[in-house]
Amino acid sequence: MKSIIEPFKIKSVEPIYFTSKEERIAILKEAFYNPFLIHSNKVLIDLLTDSGTSAMSSNQWAGIMLGDESYAGSPSFFRFEATVQKLTGMPLVIPTHQGRASEKILFSIVGGKGKYFLSNTLFDTTRANIEFTGAEGIDLLCEEGKHTGIPAPFKGNVDIALLQETIREKGAENIPLCIITVTNNSGGGQPVSMANIKAVKKICTENNIPLFIDACRFAENCYFIKLREEGYASKSIPDIAAELFSYADGCTMSAKKDAFANIGGFIALHDKSLALQCRNLLVITEGFPTYGGLAGRDLEAIAIGLVEVMDEHYLHYRIRSIEYLANKLIAAGVPVMQPAGGHAVYLDAKAFLNHIPVDQYPGQALVSELYLHGGIRSVEIGSLMFGKYDEDGKLVPAHMELVRLAIPRRVYTQSHIDYVAEVIIEVFNKRSEIKGMQIIEEAQVLRHFTAKLHPVE
Ligand code: F0G
């Protein structure tokens, strides 16, 4: 088989930033060992997120020039609206400035004390927006999704038996929505099967609970369905996406992922009365319903990106290049979530640094070391992000201690990725020298963004 090549050529480049190890020691200390506090011009390879970091295509940049910036009724909005309607089959489309703005609006309306939102795994901002209303989010991930070392095709699936049990226990009337996150970002970027989505929909219908999709990475999920699920090999990605969305009553989307846009999002849905309530809130917080917190040019970039992302040459390269990094690490014995996710490789920090207890945040320790050793920025998805304290102030750790290496779309080439693998393997070979972390300052909500830490002496 021939090499799988980047399915694009490069017209415009931007610098990456080299620093010495001595400089990085000082930078990391100044940033309190939190990658969110490092300035990006001190990062060599930035794998903090795949969100808003995509390289846009020449077509998208052309669309940017065509953007109509009228306050109301811009043709750019109607192009955007028609694209989302065609993709999702949902008639009501509400633009927002990014995914969490969609979440904030939706959950402000349907959330509240005494309510429960059931999901495969809620992303951190989704959970935060749910909890901010006083409601509770419950993750019902399938068992295979909780074991990093055991490969399975659809580790993002909802545990169907647990879903039924939870609905019985909490009462369907207290569950405003079920939400399936595709792919499951917080659980290793793992896909959800069409069969699972269909099964969740059936249970939701029986219990009169609407089903929403957190659609940030819908195209990557659809490509996994095409590759791994029986009956989908010969279907096109738009057809698979149409089926996936057909089981949902609505969706929230961050266009910063699978729309190749640097900003943007939307809510799409069928329910007119809910859409009306969303638009009423939108006007207060985001803007008029034909721009919702975005410029006309952003709406153009999103509309073009949503179509481009379903190109199979692109998706083939995308999924294969993530797997390429994972395979190099696996061959060197590095513990990674298997199989590789759709947008990122996840290191299993608990296994990688098995001498560091979870209350010393092994994930954060590994994030720090990857930056120190090779200028690579990554992010912890573990107990710093999801940990809670019990009544005695003791840490209730997350299911898994992961370090995510999120690959920006169409940004880095194979040699960048080879370098990343080399750095991780070198760090792995001297892992016993790495120390745990302690928190010295933290916020109450979404603490990982701003927490200050220090290595344990
Ligand atoms: N849902 C999922 C599954 C996400 O991954 C994100 C963002 C959001 C919702 C919120 O979207 O950022 O546009 O407000 N994930 C980014 C990440 C931040 O790095 O994974 P947003």
PDB file of N, CA, C and O in Angstrom, residues 129-180:
ATOM      1  N   ASN A 129     -22.572  23.746  31.800  1.00  0.00           N
ATOM      2  CA  ASN A 129     -23.801  24.497  31.487  1.00  0.00           C
ATOM      3  C   ASN A 129     -25.040  23.822  32.065  1.00  0.00           C
ATOM      4  O   ASN A 129     -26.001  24.489  32.435  1.00  0.00           O
ATOM      5  N   ILE A 130     -25.018  22.508  32.161  1.00  0.00           N
ATOM      6  CA  ILE A 130     -26.122  21.769  32.784  1.00  0.00           C
ATOM      7  C   ILE A 130     -26.124  22.049  34.296  1.00  0.00           C
ATOM      8  O   ILE A 130     -27.143  22.428  34.867  1.00  0.00           O
ATOM      9  N   GLU A 131     -24.960  21.890  34.907  1.00  0.00           N
ATOM     10  CA  GLU A 131     -24.880  22.036  36.362  1.00  0.00           C
ATOM     11  C   GLU A 131     -25.130  23.474  36.790  1.00  0.00           C
ATOM     12  O   GLU A 131     -25.656  23.721  37.878  1.00  0.00           O
ATOM     13  N   PHE A 132     -24.804  24.422  35.919  1.00  0.00           N
ATOM     14  CA  PHE A 132     -25.017  25.831  36.228  1.00  0.00           C
ATOM     15  C   PHE A 132     -26.503  26.141  36.422  1.00  0.00           C
ATOM     16  O   PHE A 132     -26.862  27.072  37.136  1.00  0.00           O
ATOM     17  N   THR A 133     -27.380  25.337  35.807  1.00  0.00           N
ATOM     18  CA  THR A 133     -28.829  25.547  35.970  1.00  0.00           C
ATOM     19  C   THR A 133     -29.363  24.811  37.205  1.00  0.00           C
ATOM     20  O   THR A 133     -30.556  24.868  37.494  1.00  0.00           O
ATOM     21  N   GLY A 134     -28.502  24.074  37.889  1.00  0.00           N
ATOM     22  CA  GLY A 134     -28.934  23.304  39.052  1.00  0.00           C
ATOM     23  C   GLY A 134     -29.280  21.871  38.706  1.00  0.00           C
ATOM     24  O   GLY A 134     -29.553  21.052  39.587  1.00  0.00           O
ATOM     25  N   ALA A 135     -29.264  21.538  37.425  1.00  0.00           N
ATOM     26  CA  ALA A 135     -29.569  20.161  36.995  1.00  0.00           C
ATOM     27  C   ALA A 135     -28.326  19.287  37.152  1.00  0.00           C
ATOM     28  O   ALA A 135     -27.237  19.773  37.478  1.00  0.00           O
ATOM     29  N   GLU A 136     -28.518  17.995  36.904  1.00  0.00           N
ATOM     30  CA  GLU A 136     -27.407  17.056  37.053  1.00  0.00           C
ATOM     31  C   GLU A 136     -27.148  16.342  35.721  1.00  0.00           C
ATOM     32  O   GLU A 136     -28.106  15.986  35.024  1.00  0.00           O
ATOM     33  N   GLY A 137     -25.887  16.165  35.374  1.00  0.00           N
ATOM     34  CA  GLY A 137     -25.526  15.414  34.163  1.00  0.00           C
ATOM     35  C   GLY A 137     -25.058  14.032  34.563  1.00  0.00           C
ATOM     36  O   GLY A 137     -24.290  13.895  35.505  1.00  0.00           O
ATOM     37  N   ILE A 138     -25.525  13.002  33.841  1.00  0.00           N
ATOM     38  CA  ILE A 138     -25.132  11.630  34.179  1.00  0.00           C
ATOM     39  C   ILE A 138     -24.537  10.964  32.938  1.00  0.00           C
ATOM     40  O   ILE A 138     -25.184  10.898  31.895  1.00  0.00           O
ATOM     41  N   ASP A 139     -23.293  10.480  33.083  1.00  0.00           N
ATOM     42  CA  ASP A 139     -22.625   9.778  31.981  1.00  0.00           C
ATOM     43  C   ASP A 139     -22.924   8.293  32.067  1.00  0.00           C
ATOM     44  O   ASP A 139     -22.785   7.684  33.130  1.00  0.00           O
ATOM     45  N   LEU A 140     -23.323   7.704  30.946  1.00  0.00           N
ATOM     46  CA  LEU A 140     -23.681   6.282  30.915  1.00  0.00           C
ATOM     47  C   LEU A 140     -22.874   5.580  29.830  1.00  0.00           C
ATOM     48  O   LEU A 140     -23.433   4.926  28.936  1.00  0.00           O
ATOM     49  N   LEU A 141     -21.564   5.737  29.913  1.00  0.00           N
ATOM     50  CA  LEU A 141     -20.692   5.174  28.879  1.00  0.00           C
ATOM     51  C   LEU A 141     -20.654   3.651  28.980  1.00  0.00           C
ATOM     52  O   LEU A 141     -20.642   3.101  30.081  1.00  0.00           O
ATOM     53  N   CYS A 142     -20.614   2.988  27.838  1.00  0.00           N
ATOM     54  CA  CYS A 142     -20.522   1.520  27.804  1.00  0.00           C
ATOM     55  C   CYS A 142     -19.243   1.068  28.493  1.00  0.00           C
ATOM     56  O   CYS A 142     -18.253   1.805  28.554  1.00  0.00           O
ATOM     57  N   GLU A 143     -19.255  -0.147  29.011  1.00  0.00           N
ATOM     58  CA  GLU A 143     -18.131  -0.657  29.798  1.00  0.00           C
ATOM     59  C   GLU A 143     -16.807  -0.623  29.007  1.00  0.00           C
ATOM     60  O   GLU A 143     -15.781  -0.209  29.526  1.00  0.00           O
ATOM     61  N   GLU A 144     -16.856  -1.038  27.729  1.00  0.00           N
ATOM     62  CA  GLU A 144     -15.598  -1.108  26.968  1.00  0.00           C
ATOM     63  C   GLU A 144     -14.951   0.274  26.801  1.00  0.00           C
ATOM     64  O   GLU A 144     -13.742   0.379  26.629  1.00  0.00           O
ATOM     65  N   GLY A 145     -15.766   1.320  26.893  1.00  0.00           N
ATOM     66  CA  GLY A 145     -15.239   2.681  26.764  1.00  0.00           C
ATOM     67  C   GLY A 145     -14.373   3.099  27.936  1.00  0.00           C
ATOM     68  O   GLY A 145     -13.641   4.082  27.855  1.00  0.00           O
ATOM     69  N   LYS A 146     -14.464   2.347  29.038  1.00  0.00           N
ATOM     70  CA  LYS A 146     -13.741   2.751  30.254  1.00  0.00           C
ATOM     71  C   LYS A 146     -12.380   2.081  30.403  1.00  0.00           C
ATOM     72  O   LYS A 146     -11.694   2.277  31.400  1.00  0.00           O
ATOM     73  N   HIS A 147     -12.028   1.252  29.418  1.00  0.00           N
ATOM     74  CA  HIS A 147     -10.748   0.530  29.511  1.00  0.00           C
ATOM     75  C   HIS A 147      -9.853   0.940  28.346  1.00  0.00           C
ATOM     76  O   HIS A 147     -10.133   0.592  27.204  1.00  0.00           O
ATOM     77  N   THR A 148      -8.792   1.672  28.657  1.00  0.00           N
ATOM     78  CA  THR A 148      -8.004   2.266  27.572  1.00  0.00           C
ATOM     79  C   THR A 148      -7.289   1.225  26.717  1.00  0.00           C
ATOM     80  O   THR A 148      -7.149   1.412  25.529  1.00  0.00           O
ATOM     81  N   GLY A 149      -6.852   0.140  27.333  1.00  0.00           N
ATOM     82  CA  GLY A 149      -5.988  -0.792  26.615  1.00  0.00           C
ATOM     83  C   GLY A 149      -6.715  -1.829  25.765  1.00  0.00           C
ATOM     84  O   GLY A 149      -6.070  -2.585  25.027  1.00  0.00           O
ATOM     85  N   ILE A 150      -8.031  -1.897  25.883  1.00  0.00           N
ATOM     86  CA  ILE A 150      -8.766  -2.931  25.153  1.00  0.00           C
ATOM     87  C   ILE A 150      -9.465  -2.296  23.954  1.00  0.00           C
ATOM     88  O   ILE A 150     -10.377  -1.486  24.123  1.00  0.00           O
ATOM     89  N   PRO A 151      -9.027  -2.643  22.727  1.00  0.00           N
ATOM     90  CA  PRO A 151      -9.661  -2.007  21.572  1.00  0.00           C
ATOM     91  C   PRO A 151     -11.071  -2.538  21.326  1.00  0.00           C
ATOM     92  O   PRO A 151     -11.368  -3.698  21.612  1.00  0.00           O
ATOM     93  N   ALA A 152     -11.946  -1.671  20.870  1.00  0.00           N
ATOM     94  CA  ALA A 152     -13.295  -2.059  20.450  1.00  0.00           C
ATOM     95  C   ALA A 152     -13.724  -1.006  19.428  1.00  0.00           C
ATOM     96  O   ALA A 152     -13.230   0.117  19.456  1.00  0.00           O
ATOM     97  N   PRO A 153     -14.617  -1.366  18.501  1.00  0.00           N
ATOM     98  CA  PRO A 153     -14.906  -0.441  17.401  1.00  0.00           C
ATOM     99  C   PRO A 153     -15.679   0.813  17.815  1.00  0.00           C
ATOM    100  O   PRO A 153     -15.488   1.881  17.240  1.00  0.00           O
ATOM    101  N   PHE A 154     -16.563   0.681  18.808  1.00  0.00           N
ATOM    102  CA  PHE A 154     -17.421   1.823  19.156  1.00  0.00           C
ATOM    103  C   PHE A 154     -17.421   2.065  20.661  1.00  0.00           C
ATOM    104  O   PHE A 154     -18.414   1.852  21.355  1.00  0.00           O
ATOM    105  N   LYS A 155     -16.299   2.538  21.148  1.00  0.00           N
ATOM    106  CA  LYS A 155     -16.148   2.735  22.588  1.00  0.00           C
ATOM    107  C   LYS A 155     -16.825   4.000  23.090  1.00  0.00           C
ATOM    108  O   LYS A 155     -16.747   4.321  24.264  1.00  0.00           O
ATOM    109  N   GLY A 156     -17.516   4.710  22.188  1.00  0.00           N
ATOM    110  CA  GLY A 156     -18.266   5.894  22.613  1.00  0.00           C
ATOM    111  C   GLY A 156     -19.730   5.582  22.881  1.00  0.00           C
ATOM    112  O   GLY A 156     -20.499   6.473  23.241  1.00  0.00           O
ATOM    113  N   ASN A 157     -20.115   4.316  22.713  1.00  0.00           N
ATOM    114  CA  ASN A 157     -21.534   3.953  22.847  1.00  0.00           C
ATOM    115  C   ASN A 157     -22.104   4.199  24.240  1.00  0.00           C
ATOM    116  O   ASN A 157     -21.392   4.115  25.242  1.00  0.00           O
ATOM    117  N   VAL A 158     -23.422   4.428  24.260  1.00  0.00           N
ATOM    118  CA  VAL A 158     -24.167   4.520  25.513  1.00  0.00           C
ATOM    119  C   VAL A 158     -24.430   3.096  26.013  1.00  0.00           C
ATOM    120  O   VAL A 158     -24.711   2.196  25.216  1.00  0.00           O
ATOM    121  N   ASP A 159     -24.349   2.896  27.319  1.00  0.00           N
ATOM    122  CA  ASP A 159     -24.727   1.618  27.922  1.00  0.00           C
ATOM    123  C   ASP A 159     -26.264   1.569  27.964  1.00  0.00           C
ATOM    124  O   ASP A 159     -26.892   2.258  28.781  1.00  0.00           O
ATOM    125  N   ILE A 160     -26.844   0.752  27.091  1.00  0.00           N
ATOM    126  CA  ILE A 160     -28.299   0.768  26.885  1.00  0.00           C
ATOM    127  C   ILE A 160     -29.053   0.295  28.141  1.00  0.00           C
ATOM    128  O   ILE A 160     -30.056   0.897  28.535  1.00  0.00           O
ATOM    129  N   ALA A 161     -28.548  -0.755  28.768  1.00  0.00           N
ATOM    130  CA  ALA A 161     -29.222  -1.276  29.968  1.00  0.00           C
ATOM    131  C   ALA A 161     -29.213  -0.217  31.076  1.00  0.00           C
ATOM    132  O   ALA A 161     -30.217   0.015  31.762  1.00  0.00           O
ATOM    133  N   LEU A 162     -28.063   0.424  31.208  1.00  0.00           N
ATOM    134  CA  LEU A 162     -27.915   1.457  32.237  1.00  0.00           C
ATOM    135  C   LEU A 162     -28.808   2.666  31.936  1.00  0.00           C
ATOM    136  O   LEU A 162     -29.341   3.307  32.850  1.00  0.00           O
ATOM    137  N   LEU A 163     -28.979   2.947  30.659  1.00  0.00           N
ATOM    138  CA  LEU A 163     -29.861   4.050  30.255  1.00  0.00           C
ATOM    139  C   LEU A 163     -31.296   3.763  30.711  1.00  0.00           C
ATOM    140  O   LEU A 163     -31.952   4.619  31.314  1.00  0.00           O
ATOM    141  N   GLN A 164     -31.739   2.534  30.445  1.00  0.00           N
ATOM    142  CA  GLN A 164     -33.111   2.162  30.835  1.00  0.00           C
ATOM    143  C   GLN A 164     -33.285   2.229  32.348  1.00  0.00           C
ATOM    144  O   GLN A 164     -34.268   2.763  32.856  1.00  0.00           O
ATOM    145  N   GLU A 165     -32.283   1.688  33.033  1.00  0.00           N
ATOM    146  CA  GLU A 165     -32.330   1.671  34.497  1.00  0.00           C
ATOM    147  C   GLU A 165     -32.361   3.105  35.057  1.00  0.00           C
ATOM    148  O   GLU A 165     -33.126   3.403  35.982  1.00  0.00           O
ATOM    149  N   THR A 166     -31.533   3.970  34.482  1.00  0.00           N
ATOM    150  CA  THR A 166     -31.444   5.348  34.979  1.00  0.00           C
ATOM    151  C   THR A 166     -32.744   6.108  34.720  1.00  0.00           C
ATOM    152  O   THR A 166     -33.177   6.906  35.561  1.00  0.00           O
ATOM    153  N   ILE A 167     -33.366   5.850  33.575  1.00  0.00           N
ATOM    154  CA  ILE A 167     -34.651   6.512  33.279  1.00  0.00           C
ATOM    155  C   ILE A 167     -35.701   6.055  34.302  1.00  0.00           C
ATOM    156  O   ILE A 167     -36.456   6.870  34.841  1.00  0.00           O
ATOM    157  N   ARG A 168     -35.695   4.761  34.587  1.00  0.00           N
ATOM    158  CA  ARG A 168     -36.654   4.231  35.583  1.00  0.00           C
ATOM    159  C   ARG A 168     -36.418   4.875  36.945  1.00  0.00           C
ATOM    160  O   ARG A 168     -37.353   5.317  37.625  1.00  0.00           O
ATOM    161  N   GLU A 169     -35.146   4.944  37.308  1.00  0.00           N
ATOM    162  CA  GLU A 169     -34.788   5.437  38.642  1.00  0.00           C
ATOM    163  C   GLU A 169     -35.088   6.938  38.799  1.00  0.00           C
ATOM    164  O   GLU A 169     -35.631   7.370  39.823  1.00  0.00           O
ATOM    165  N   LYS A 170     -34.725   7.729  37.799  1.00  0.00           N
ATOM    166  CA  LYS A 170     -34.869   9.196  37.918  1.00  0.00           C
ATOM    167  C   LYS A 170     -36.249   9.672  37.472  1.00  0.00           C
ATOM    168  O   LYS A 170     -36.643  10.795  37.824  1.00  0.00           O
ATOM    169  N   GLY A 171     -36.963   8.859  36.689  1.00  0.00           N
ATOM    170  CA  GLY A 171     -38.280   9.259  36.190  1.00  0.00           C
ATOM    171  C   GLY A 171     -38.161  10.025  34.881  1.00  0.00           C
ATOM    172  O   GLY A 171     -37.507  11.082  34.843  1.00  0.00           O
ATOM    173  N   ALA A 172     -38.795   9.493  33.839  1.00  0.00           N
ATOM    174  CA  ALA A 172     -38.689  10.118  32.504  1.00  0.00           C
ATOM    175  C   ALA A 172     -39.095  11.584  32.538  1.00  0.00           C
ATOM    176  O   ALA A 172     -38.541  12.418  31.810  1.00  0.00           O
ATOM    177  N   GLU A 173     -40.071  11.905  33.418  1.00  0.00           N
ATOM    178  CA  GLU A 173     -40.557  13.294  33.454  1.00  0.00           C
ATOM    179  C   GLU A 173     -39.485  14.267  33.969  1.00  0.00           C
ATOM    180  O   GLU A 173     -39.592  15.477  33.766  1.00  0.00           O
ATOM    181  N   ASN A 174     -38.451  13.732  34.617  1.00  0.00           N
ATOM    182  CA  ASN A 174     -37.373  14.600  35.120  1.00  0.00           C
ATOM    183  C   ASN A 174     -36.169  14.664  34.181  1.00  0.00           C
ATOM    184  O   ASN A 174     -35.111  15.195  34.543  1.00  0.00           O
ATOM    185  N   ILE A 175     -36.328  14.056  33.015  1.00  0.00           N
ATOM    186  CA  ILE A 175     -35.206  14.017  32.067  1.00  0.00           C
ATOM    187  C   ILE A 175     -35.592  14.801  30.807  1.00  0.00           C
ATOM    188  O   ILE A 175     -36.288  14.288  29.941  1.00  0.00           O
ATOM    189  N   PRO A 176     -35.151  16.073  30.733  1.00  0.00           N
ATOM    190  CA  PRO A 176     -35.566  16.899  29.589  1.00  0.00           C
ATOM    191  C   PRO A 176     -34.961  16.444  28.258  1.00  0.00           C
ATOM    192  O   PRO A 176     -35.572  16.625  27.220  1.00  0.00           O
ATOM    193  N   LEU A 177     -33.752  15.859  28.316  1.00  0.00           N
ATOM    194  CA  LEU A 177     -33.068  15.460  27.087  1.00  0.00           C
ATOM    195  C   LEU A 177     -32.081  14.344  27.370  1.00  0.00           C
ATOM    196  O   LEU A 177     -31.519  14.279  28.460  1.00  0.00           O
ATOM    197  N   CYS A 178     -31.846  13.506  26.359  1.00  0.00           N
ATOM    198  CA  CYS A 178     -30.635  12.691  26.337  1.00  0.00           C
ATOM    199  C   CYS A 178     -29.711  13.308  25.295  1.00  0.00           C
ATOM    200  O   CYS A 178     -30.181  13.865  24.297  1.00  0.00           O
ATOM    201  N   ILE A 179     -28.419  13.211  25.528  1.00  0.00           N
ATOM    202  CA  ILE A 179     -27.436  13.829  24.626  1.00  0.00           C
ATOM    203  C   ILE A 179     -26.372  12.808  24.267  1.00  0.00           C
ATOM    204  O   ILE A 179     -25.731  12.237  25.152  1.00  0.00           O
ATOM    205  N   ILE A 180     -26.186  12.572  22.981  1.00  0.00           N
ATOM    206  CA  ILE A 180     -25.088  11.701  22.561  1.00  0.00           C
ATOM    207  C   ILE A 180     -23.992  12.575  21.957  1.00  0.00           C
ATOM    208  O   ILE A 180     -24.232  13.365  21.054  1.00  0.00           O
TER     209      ILE A 180
END
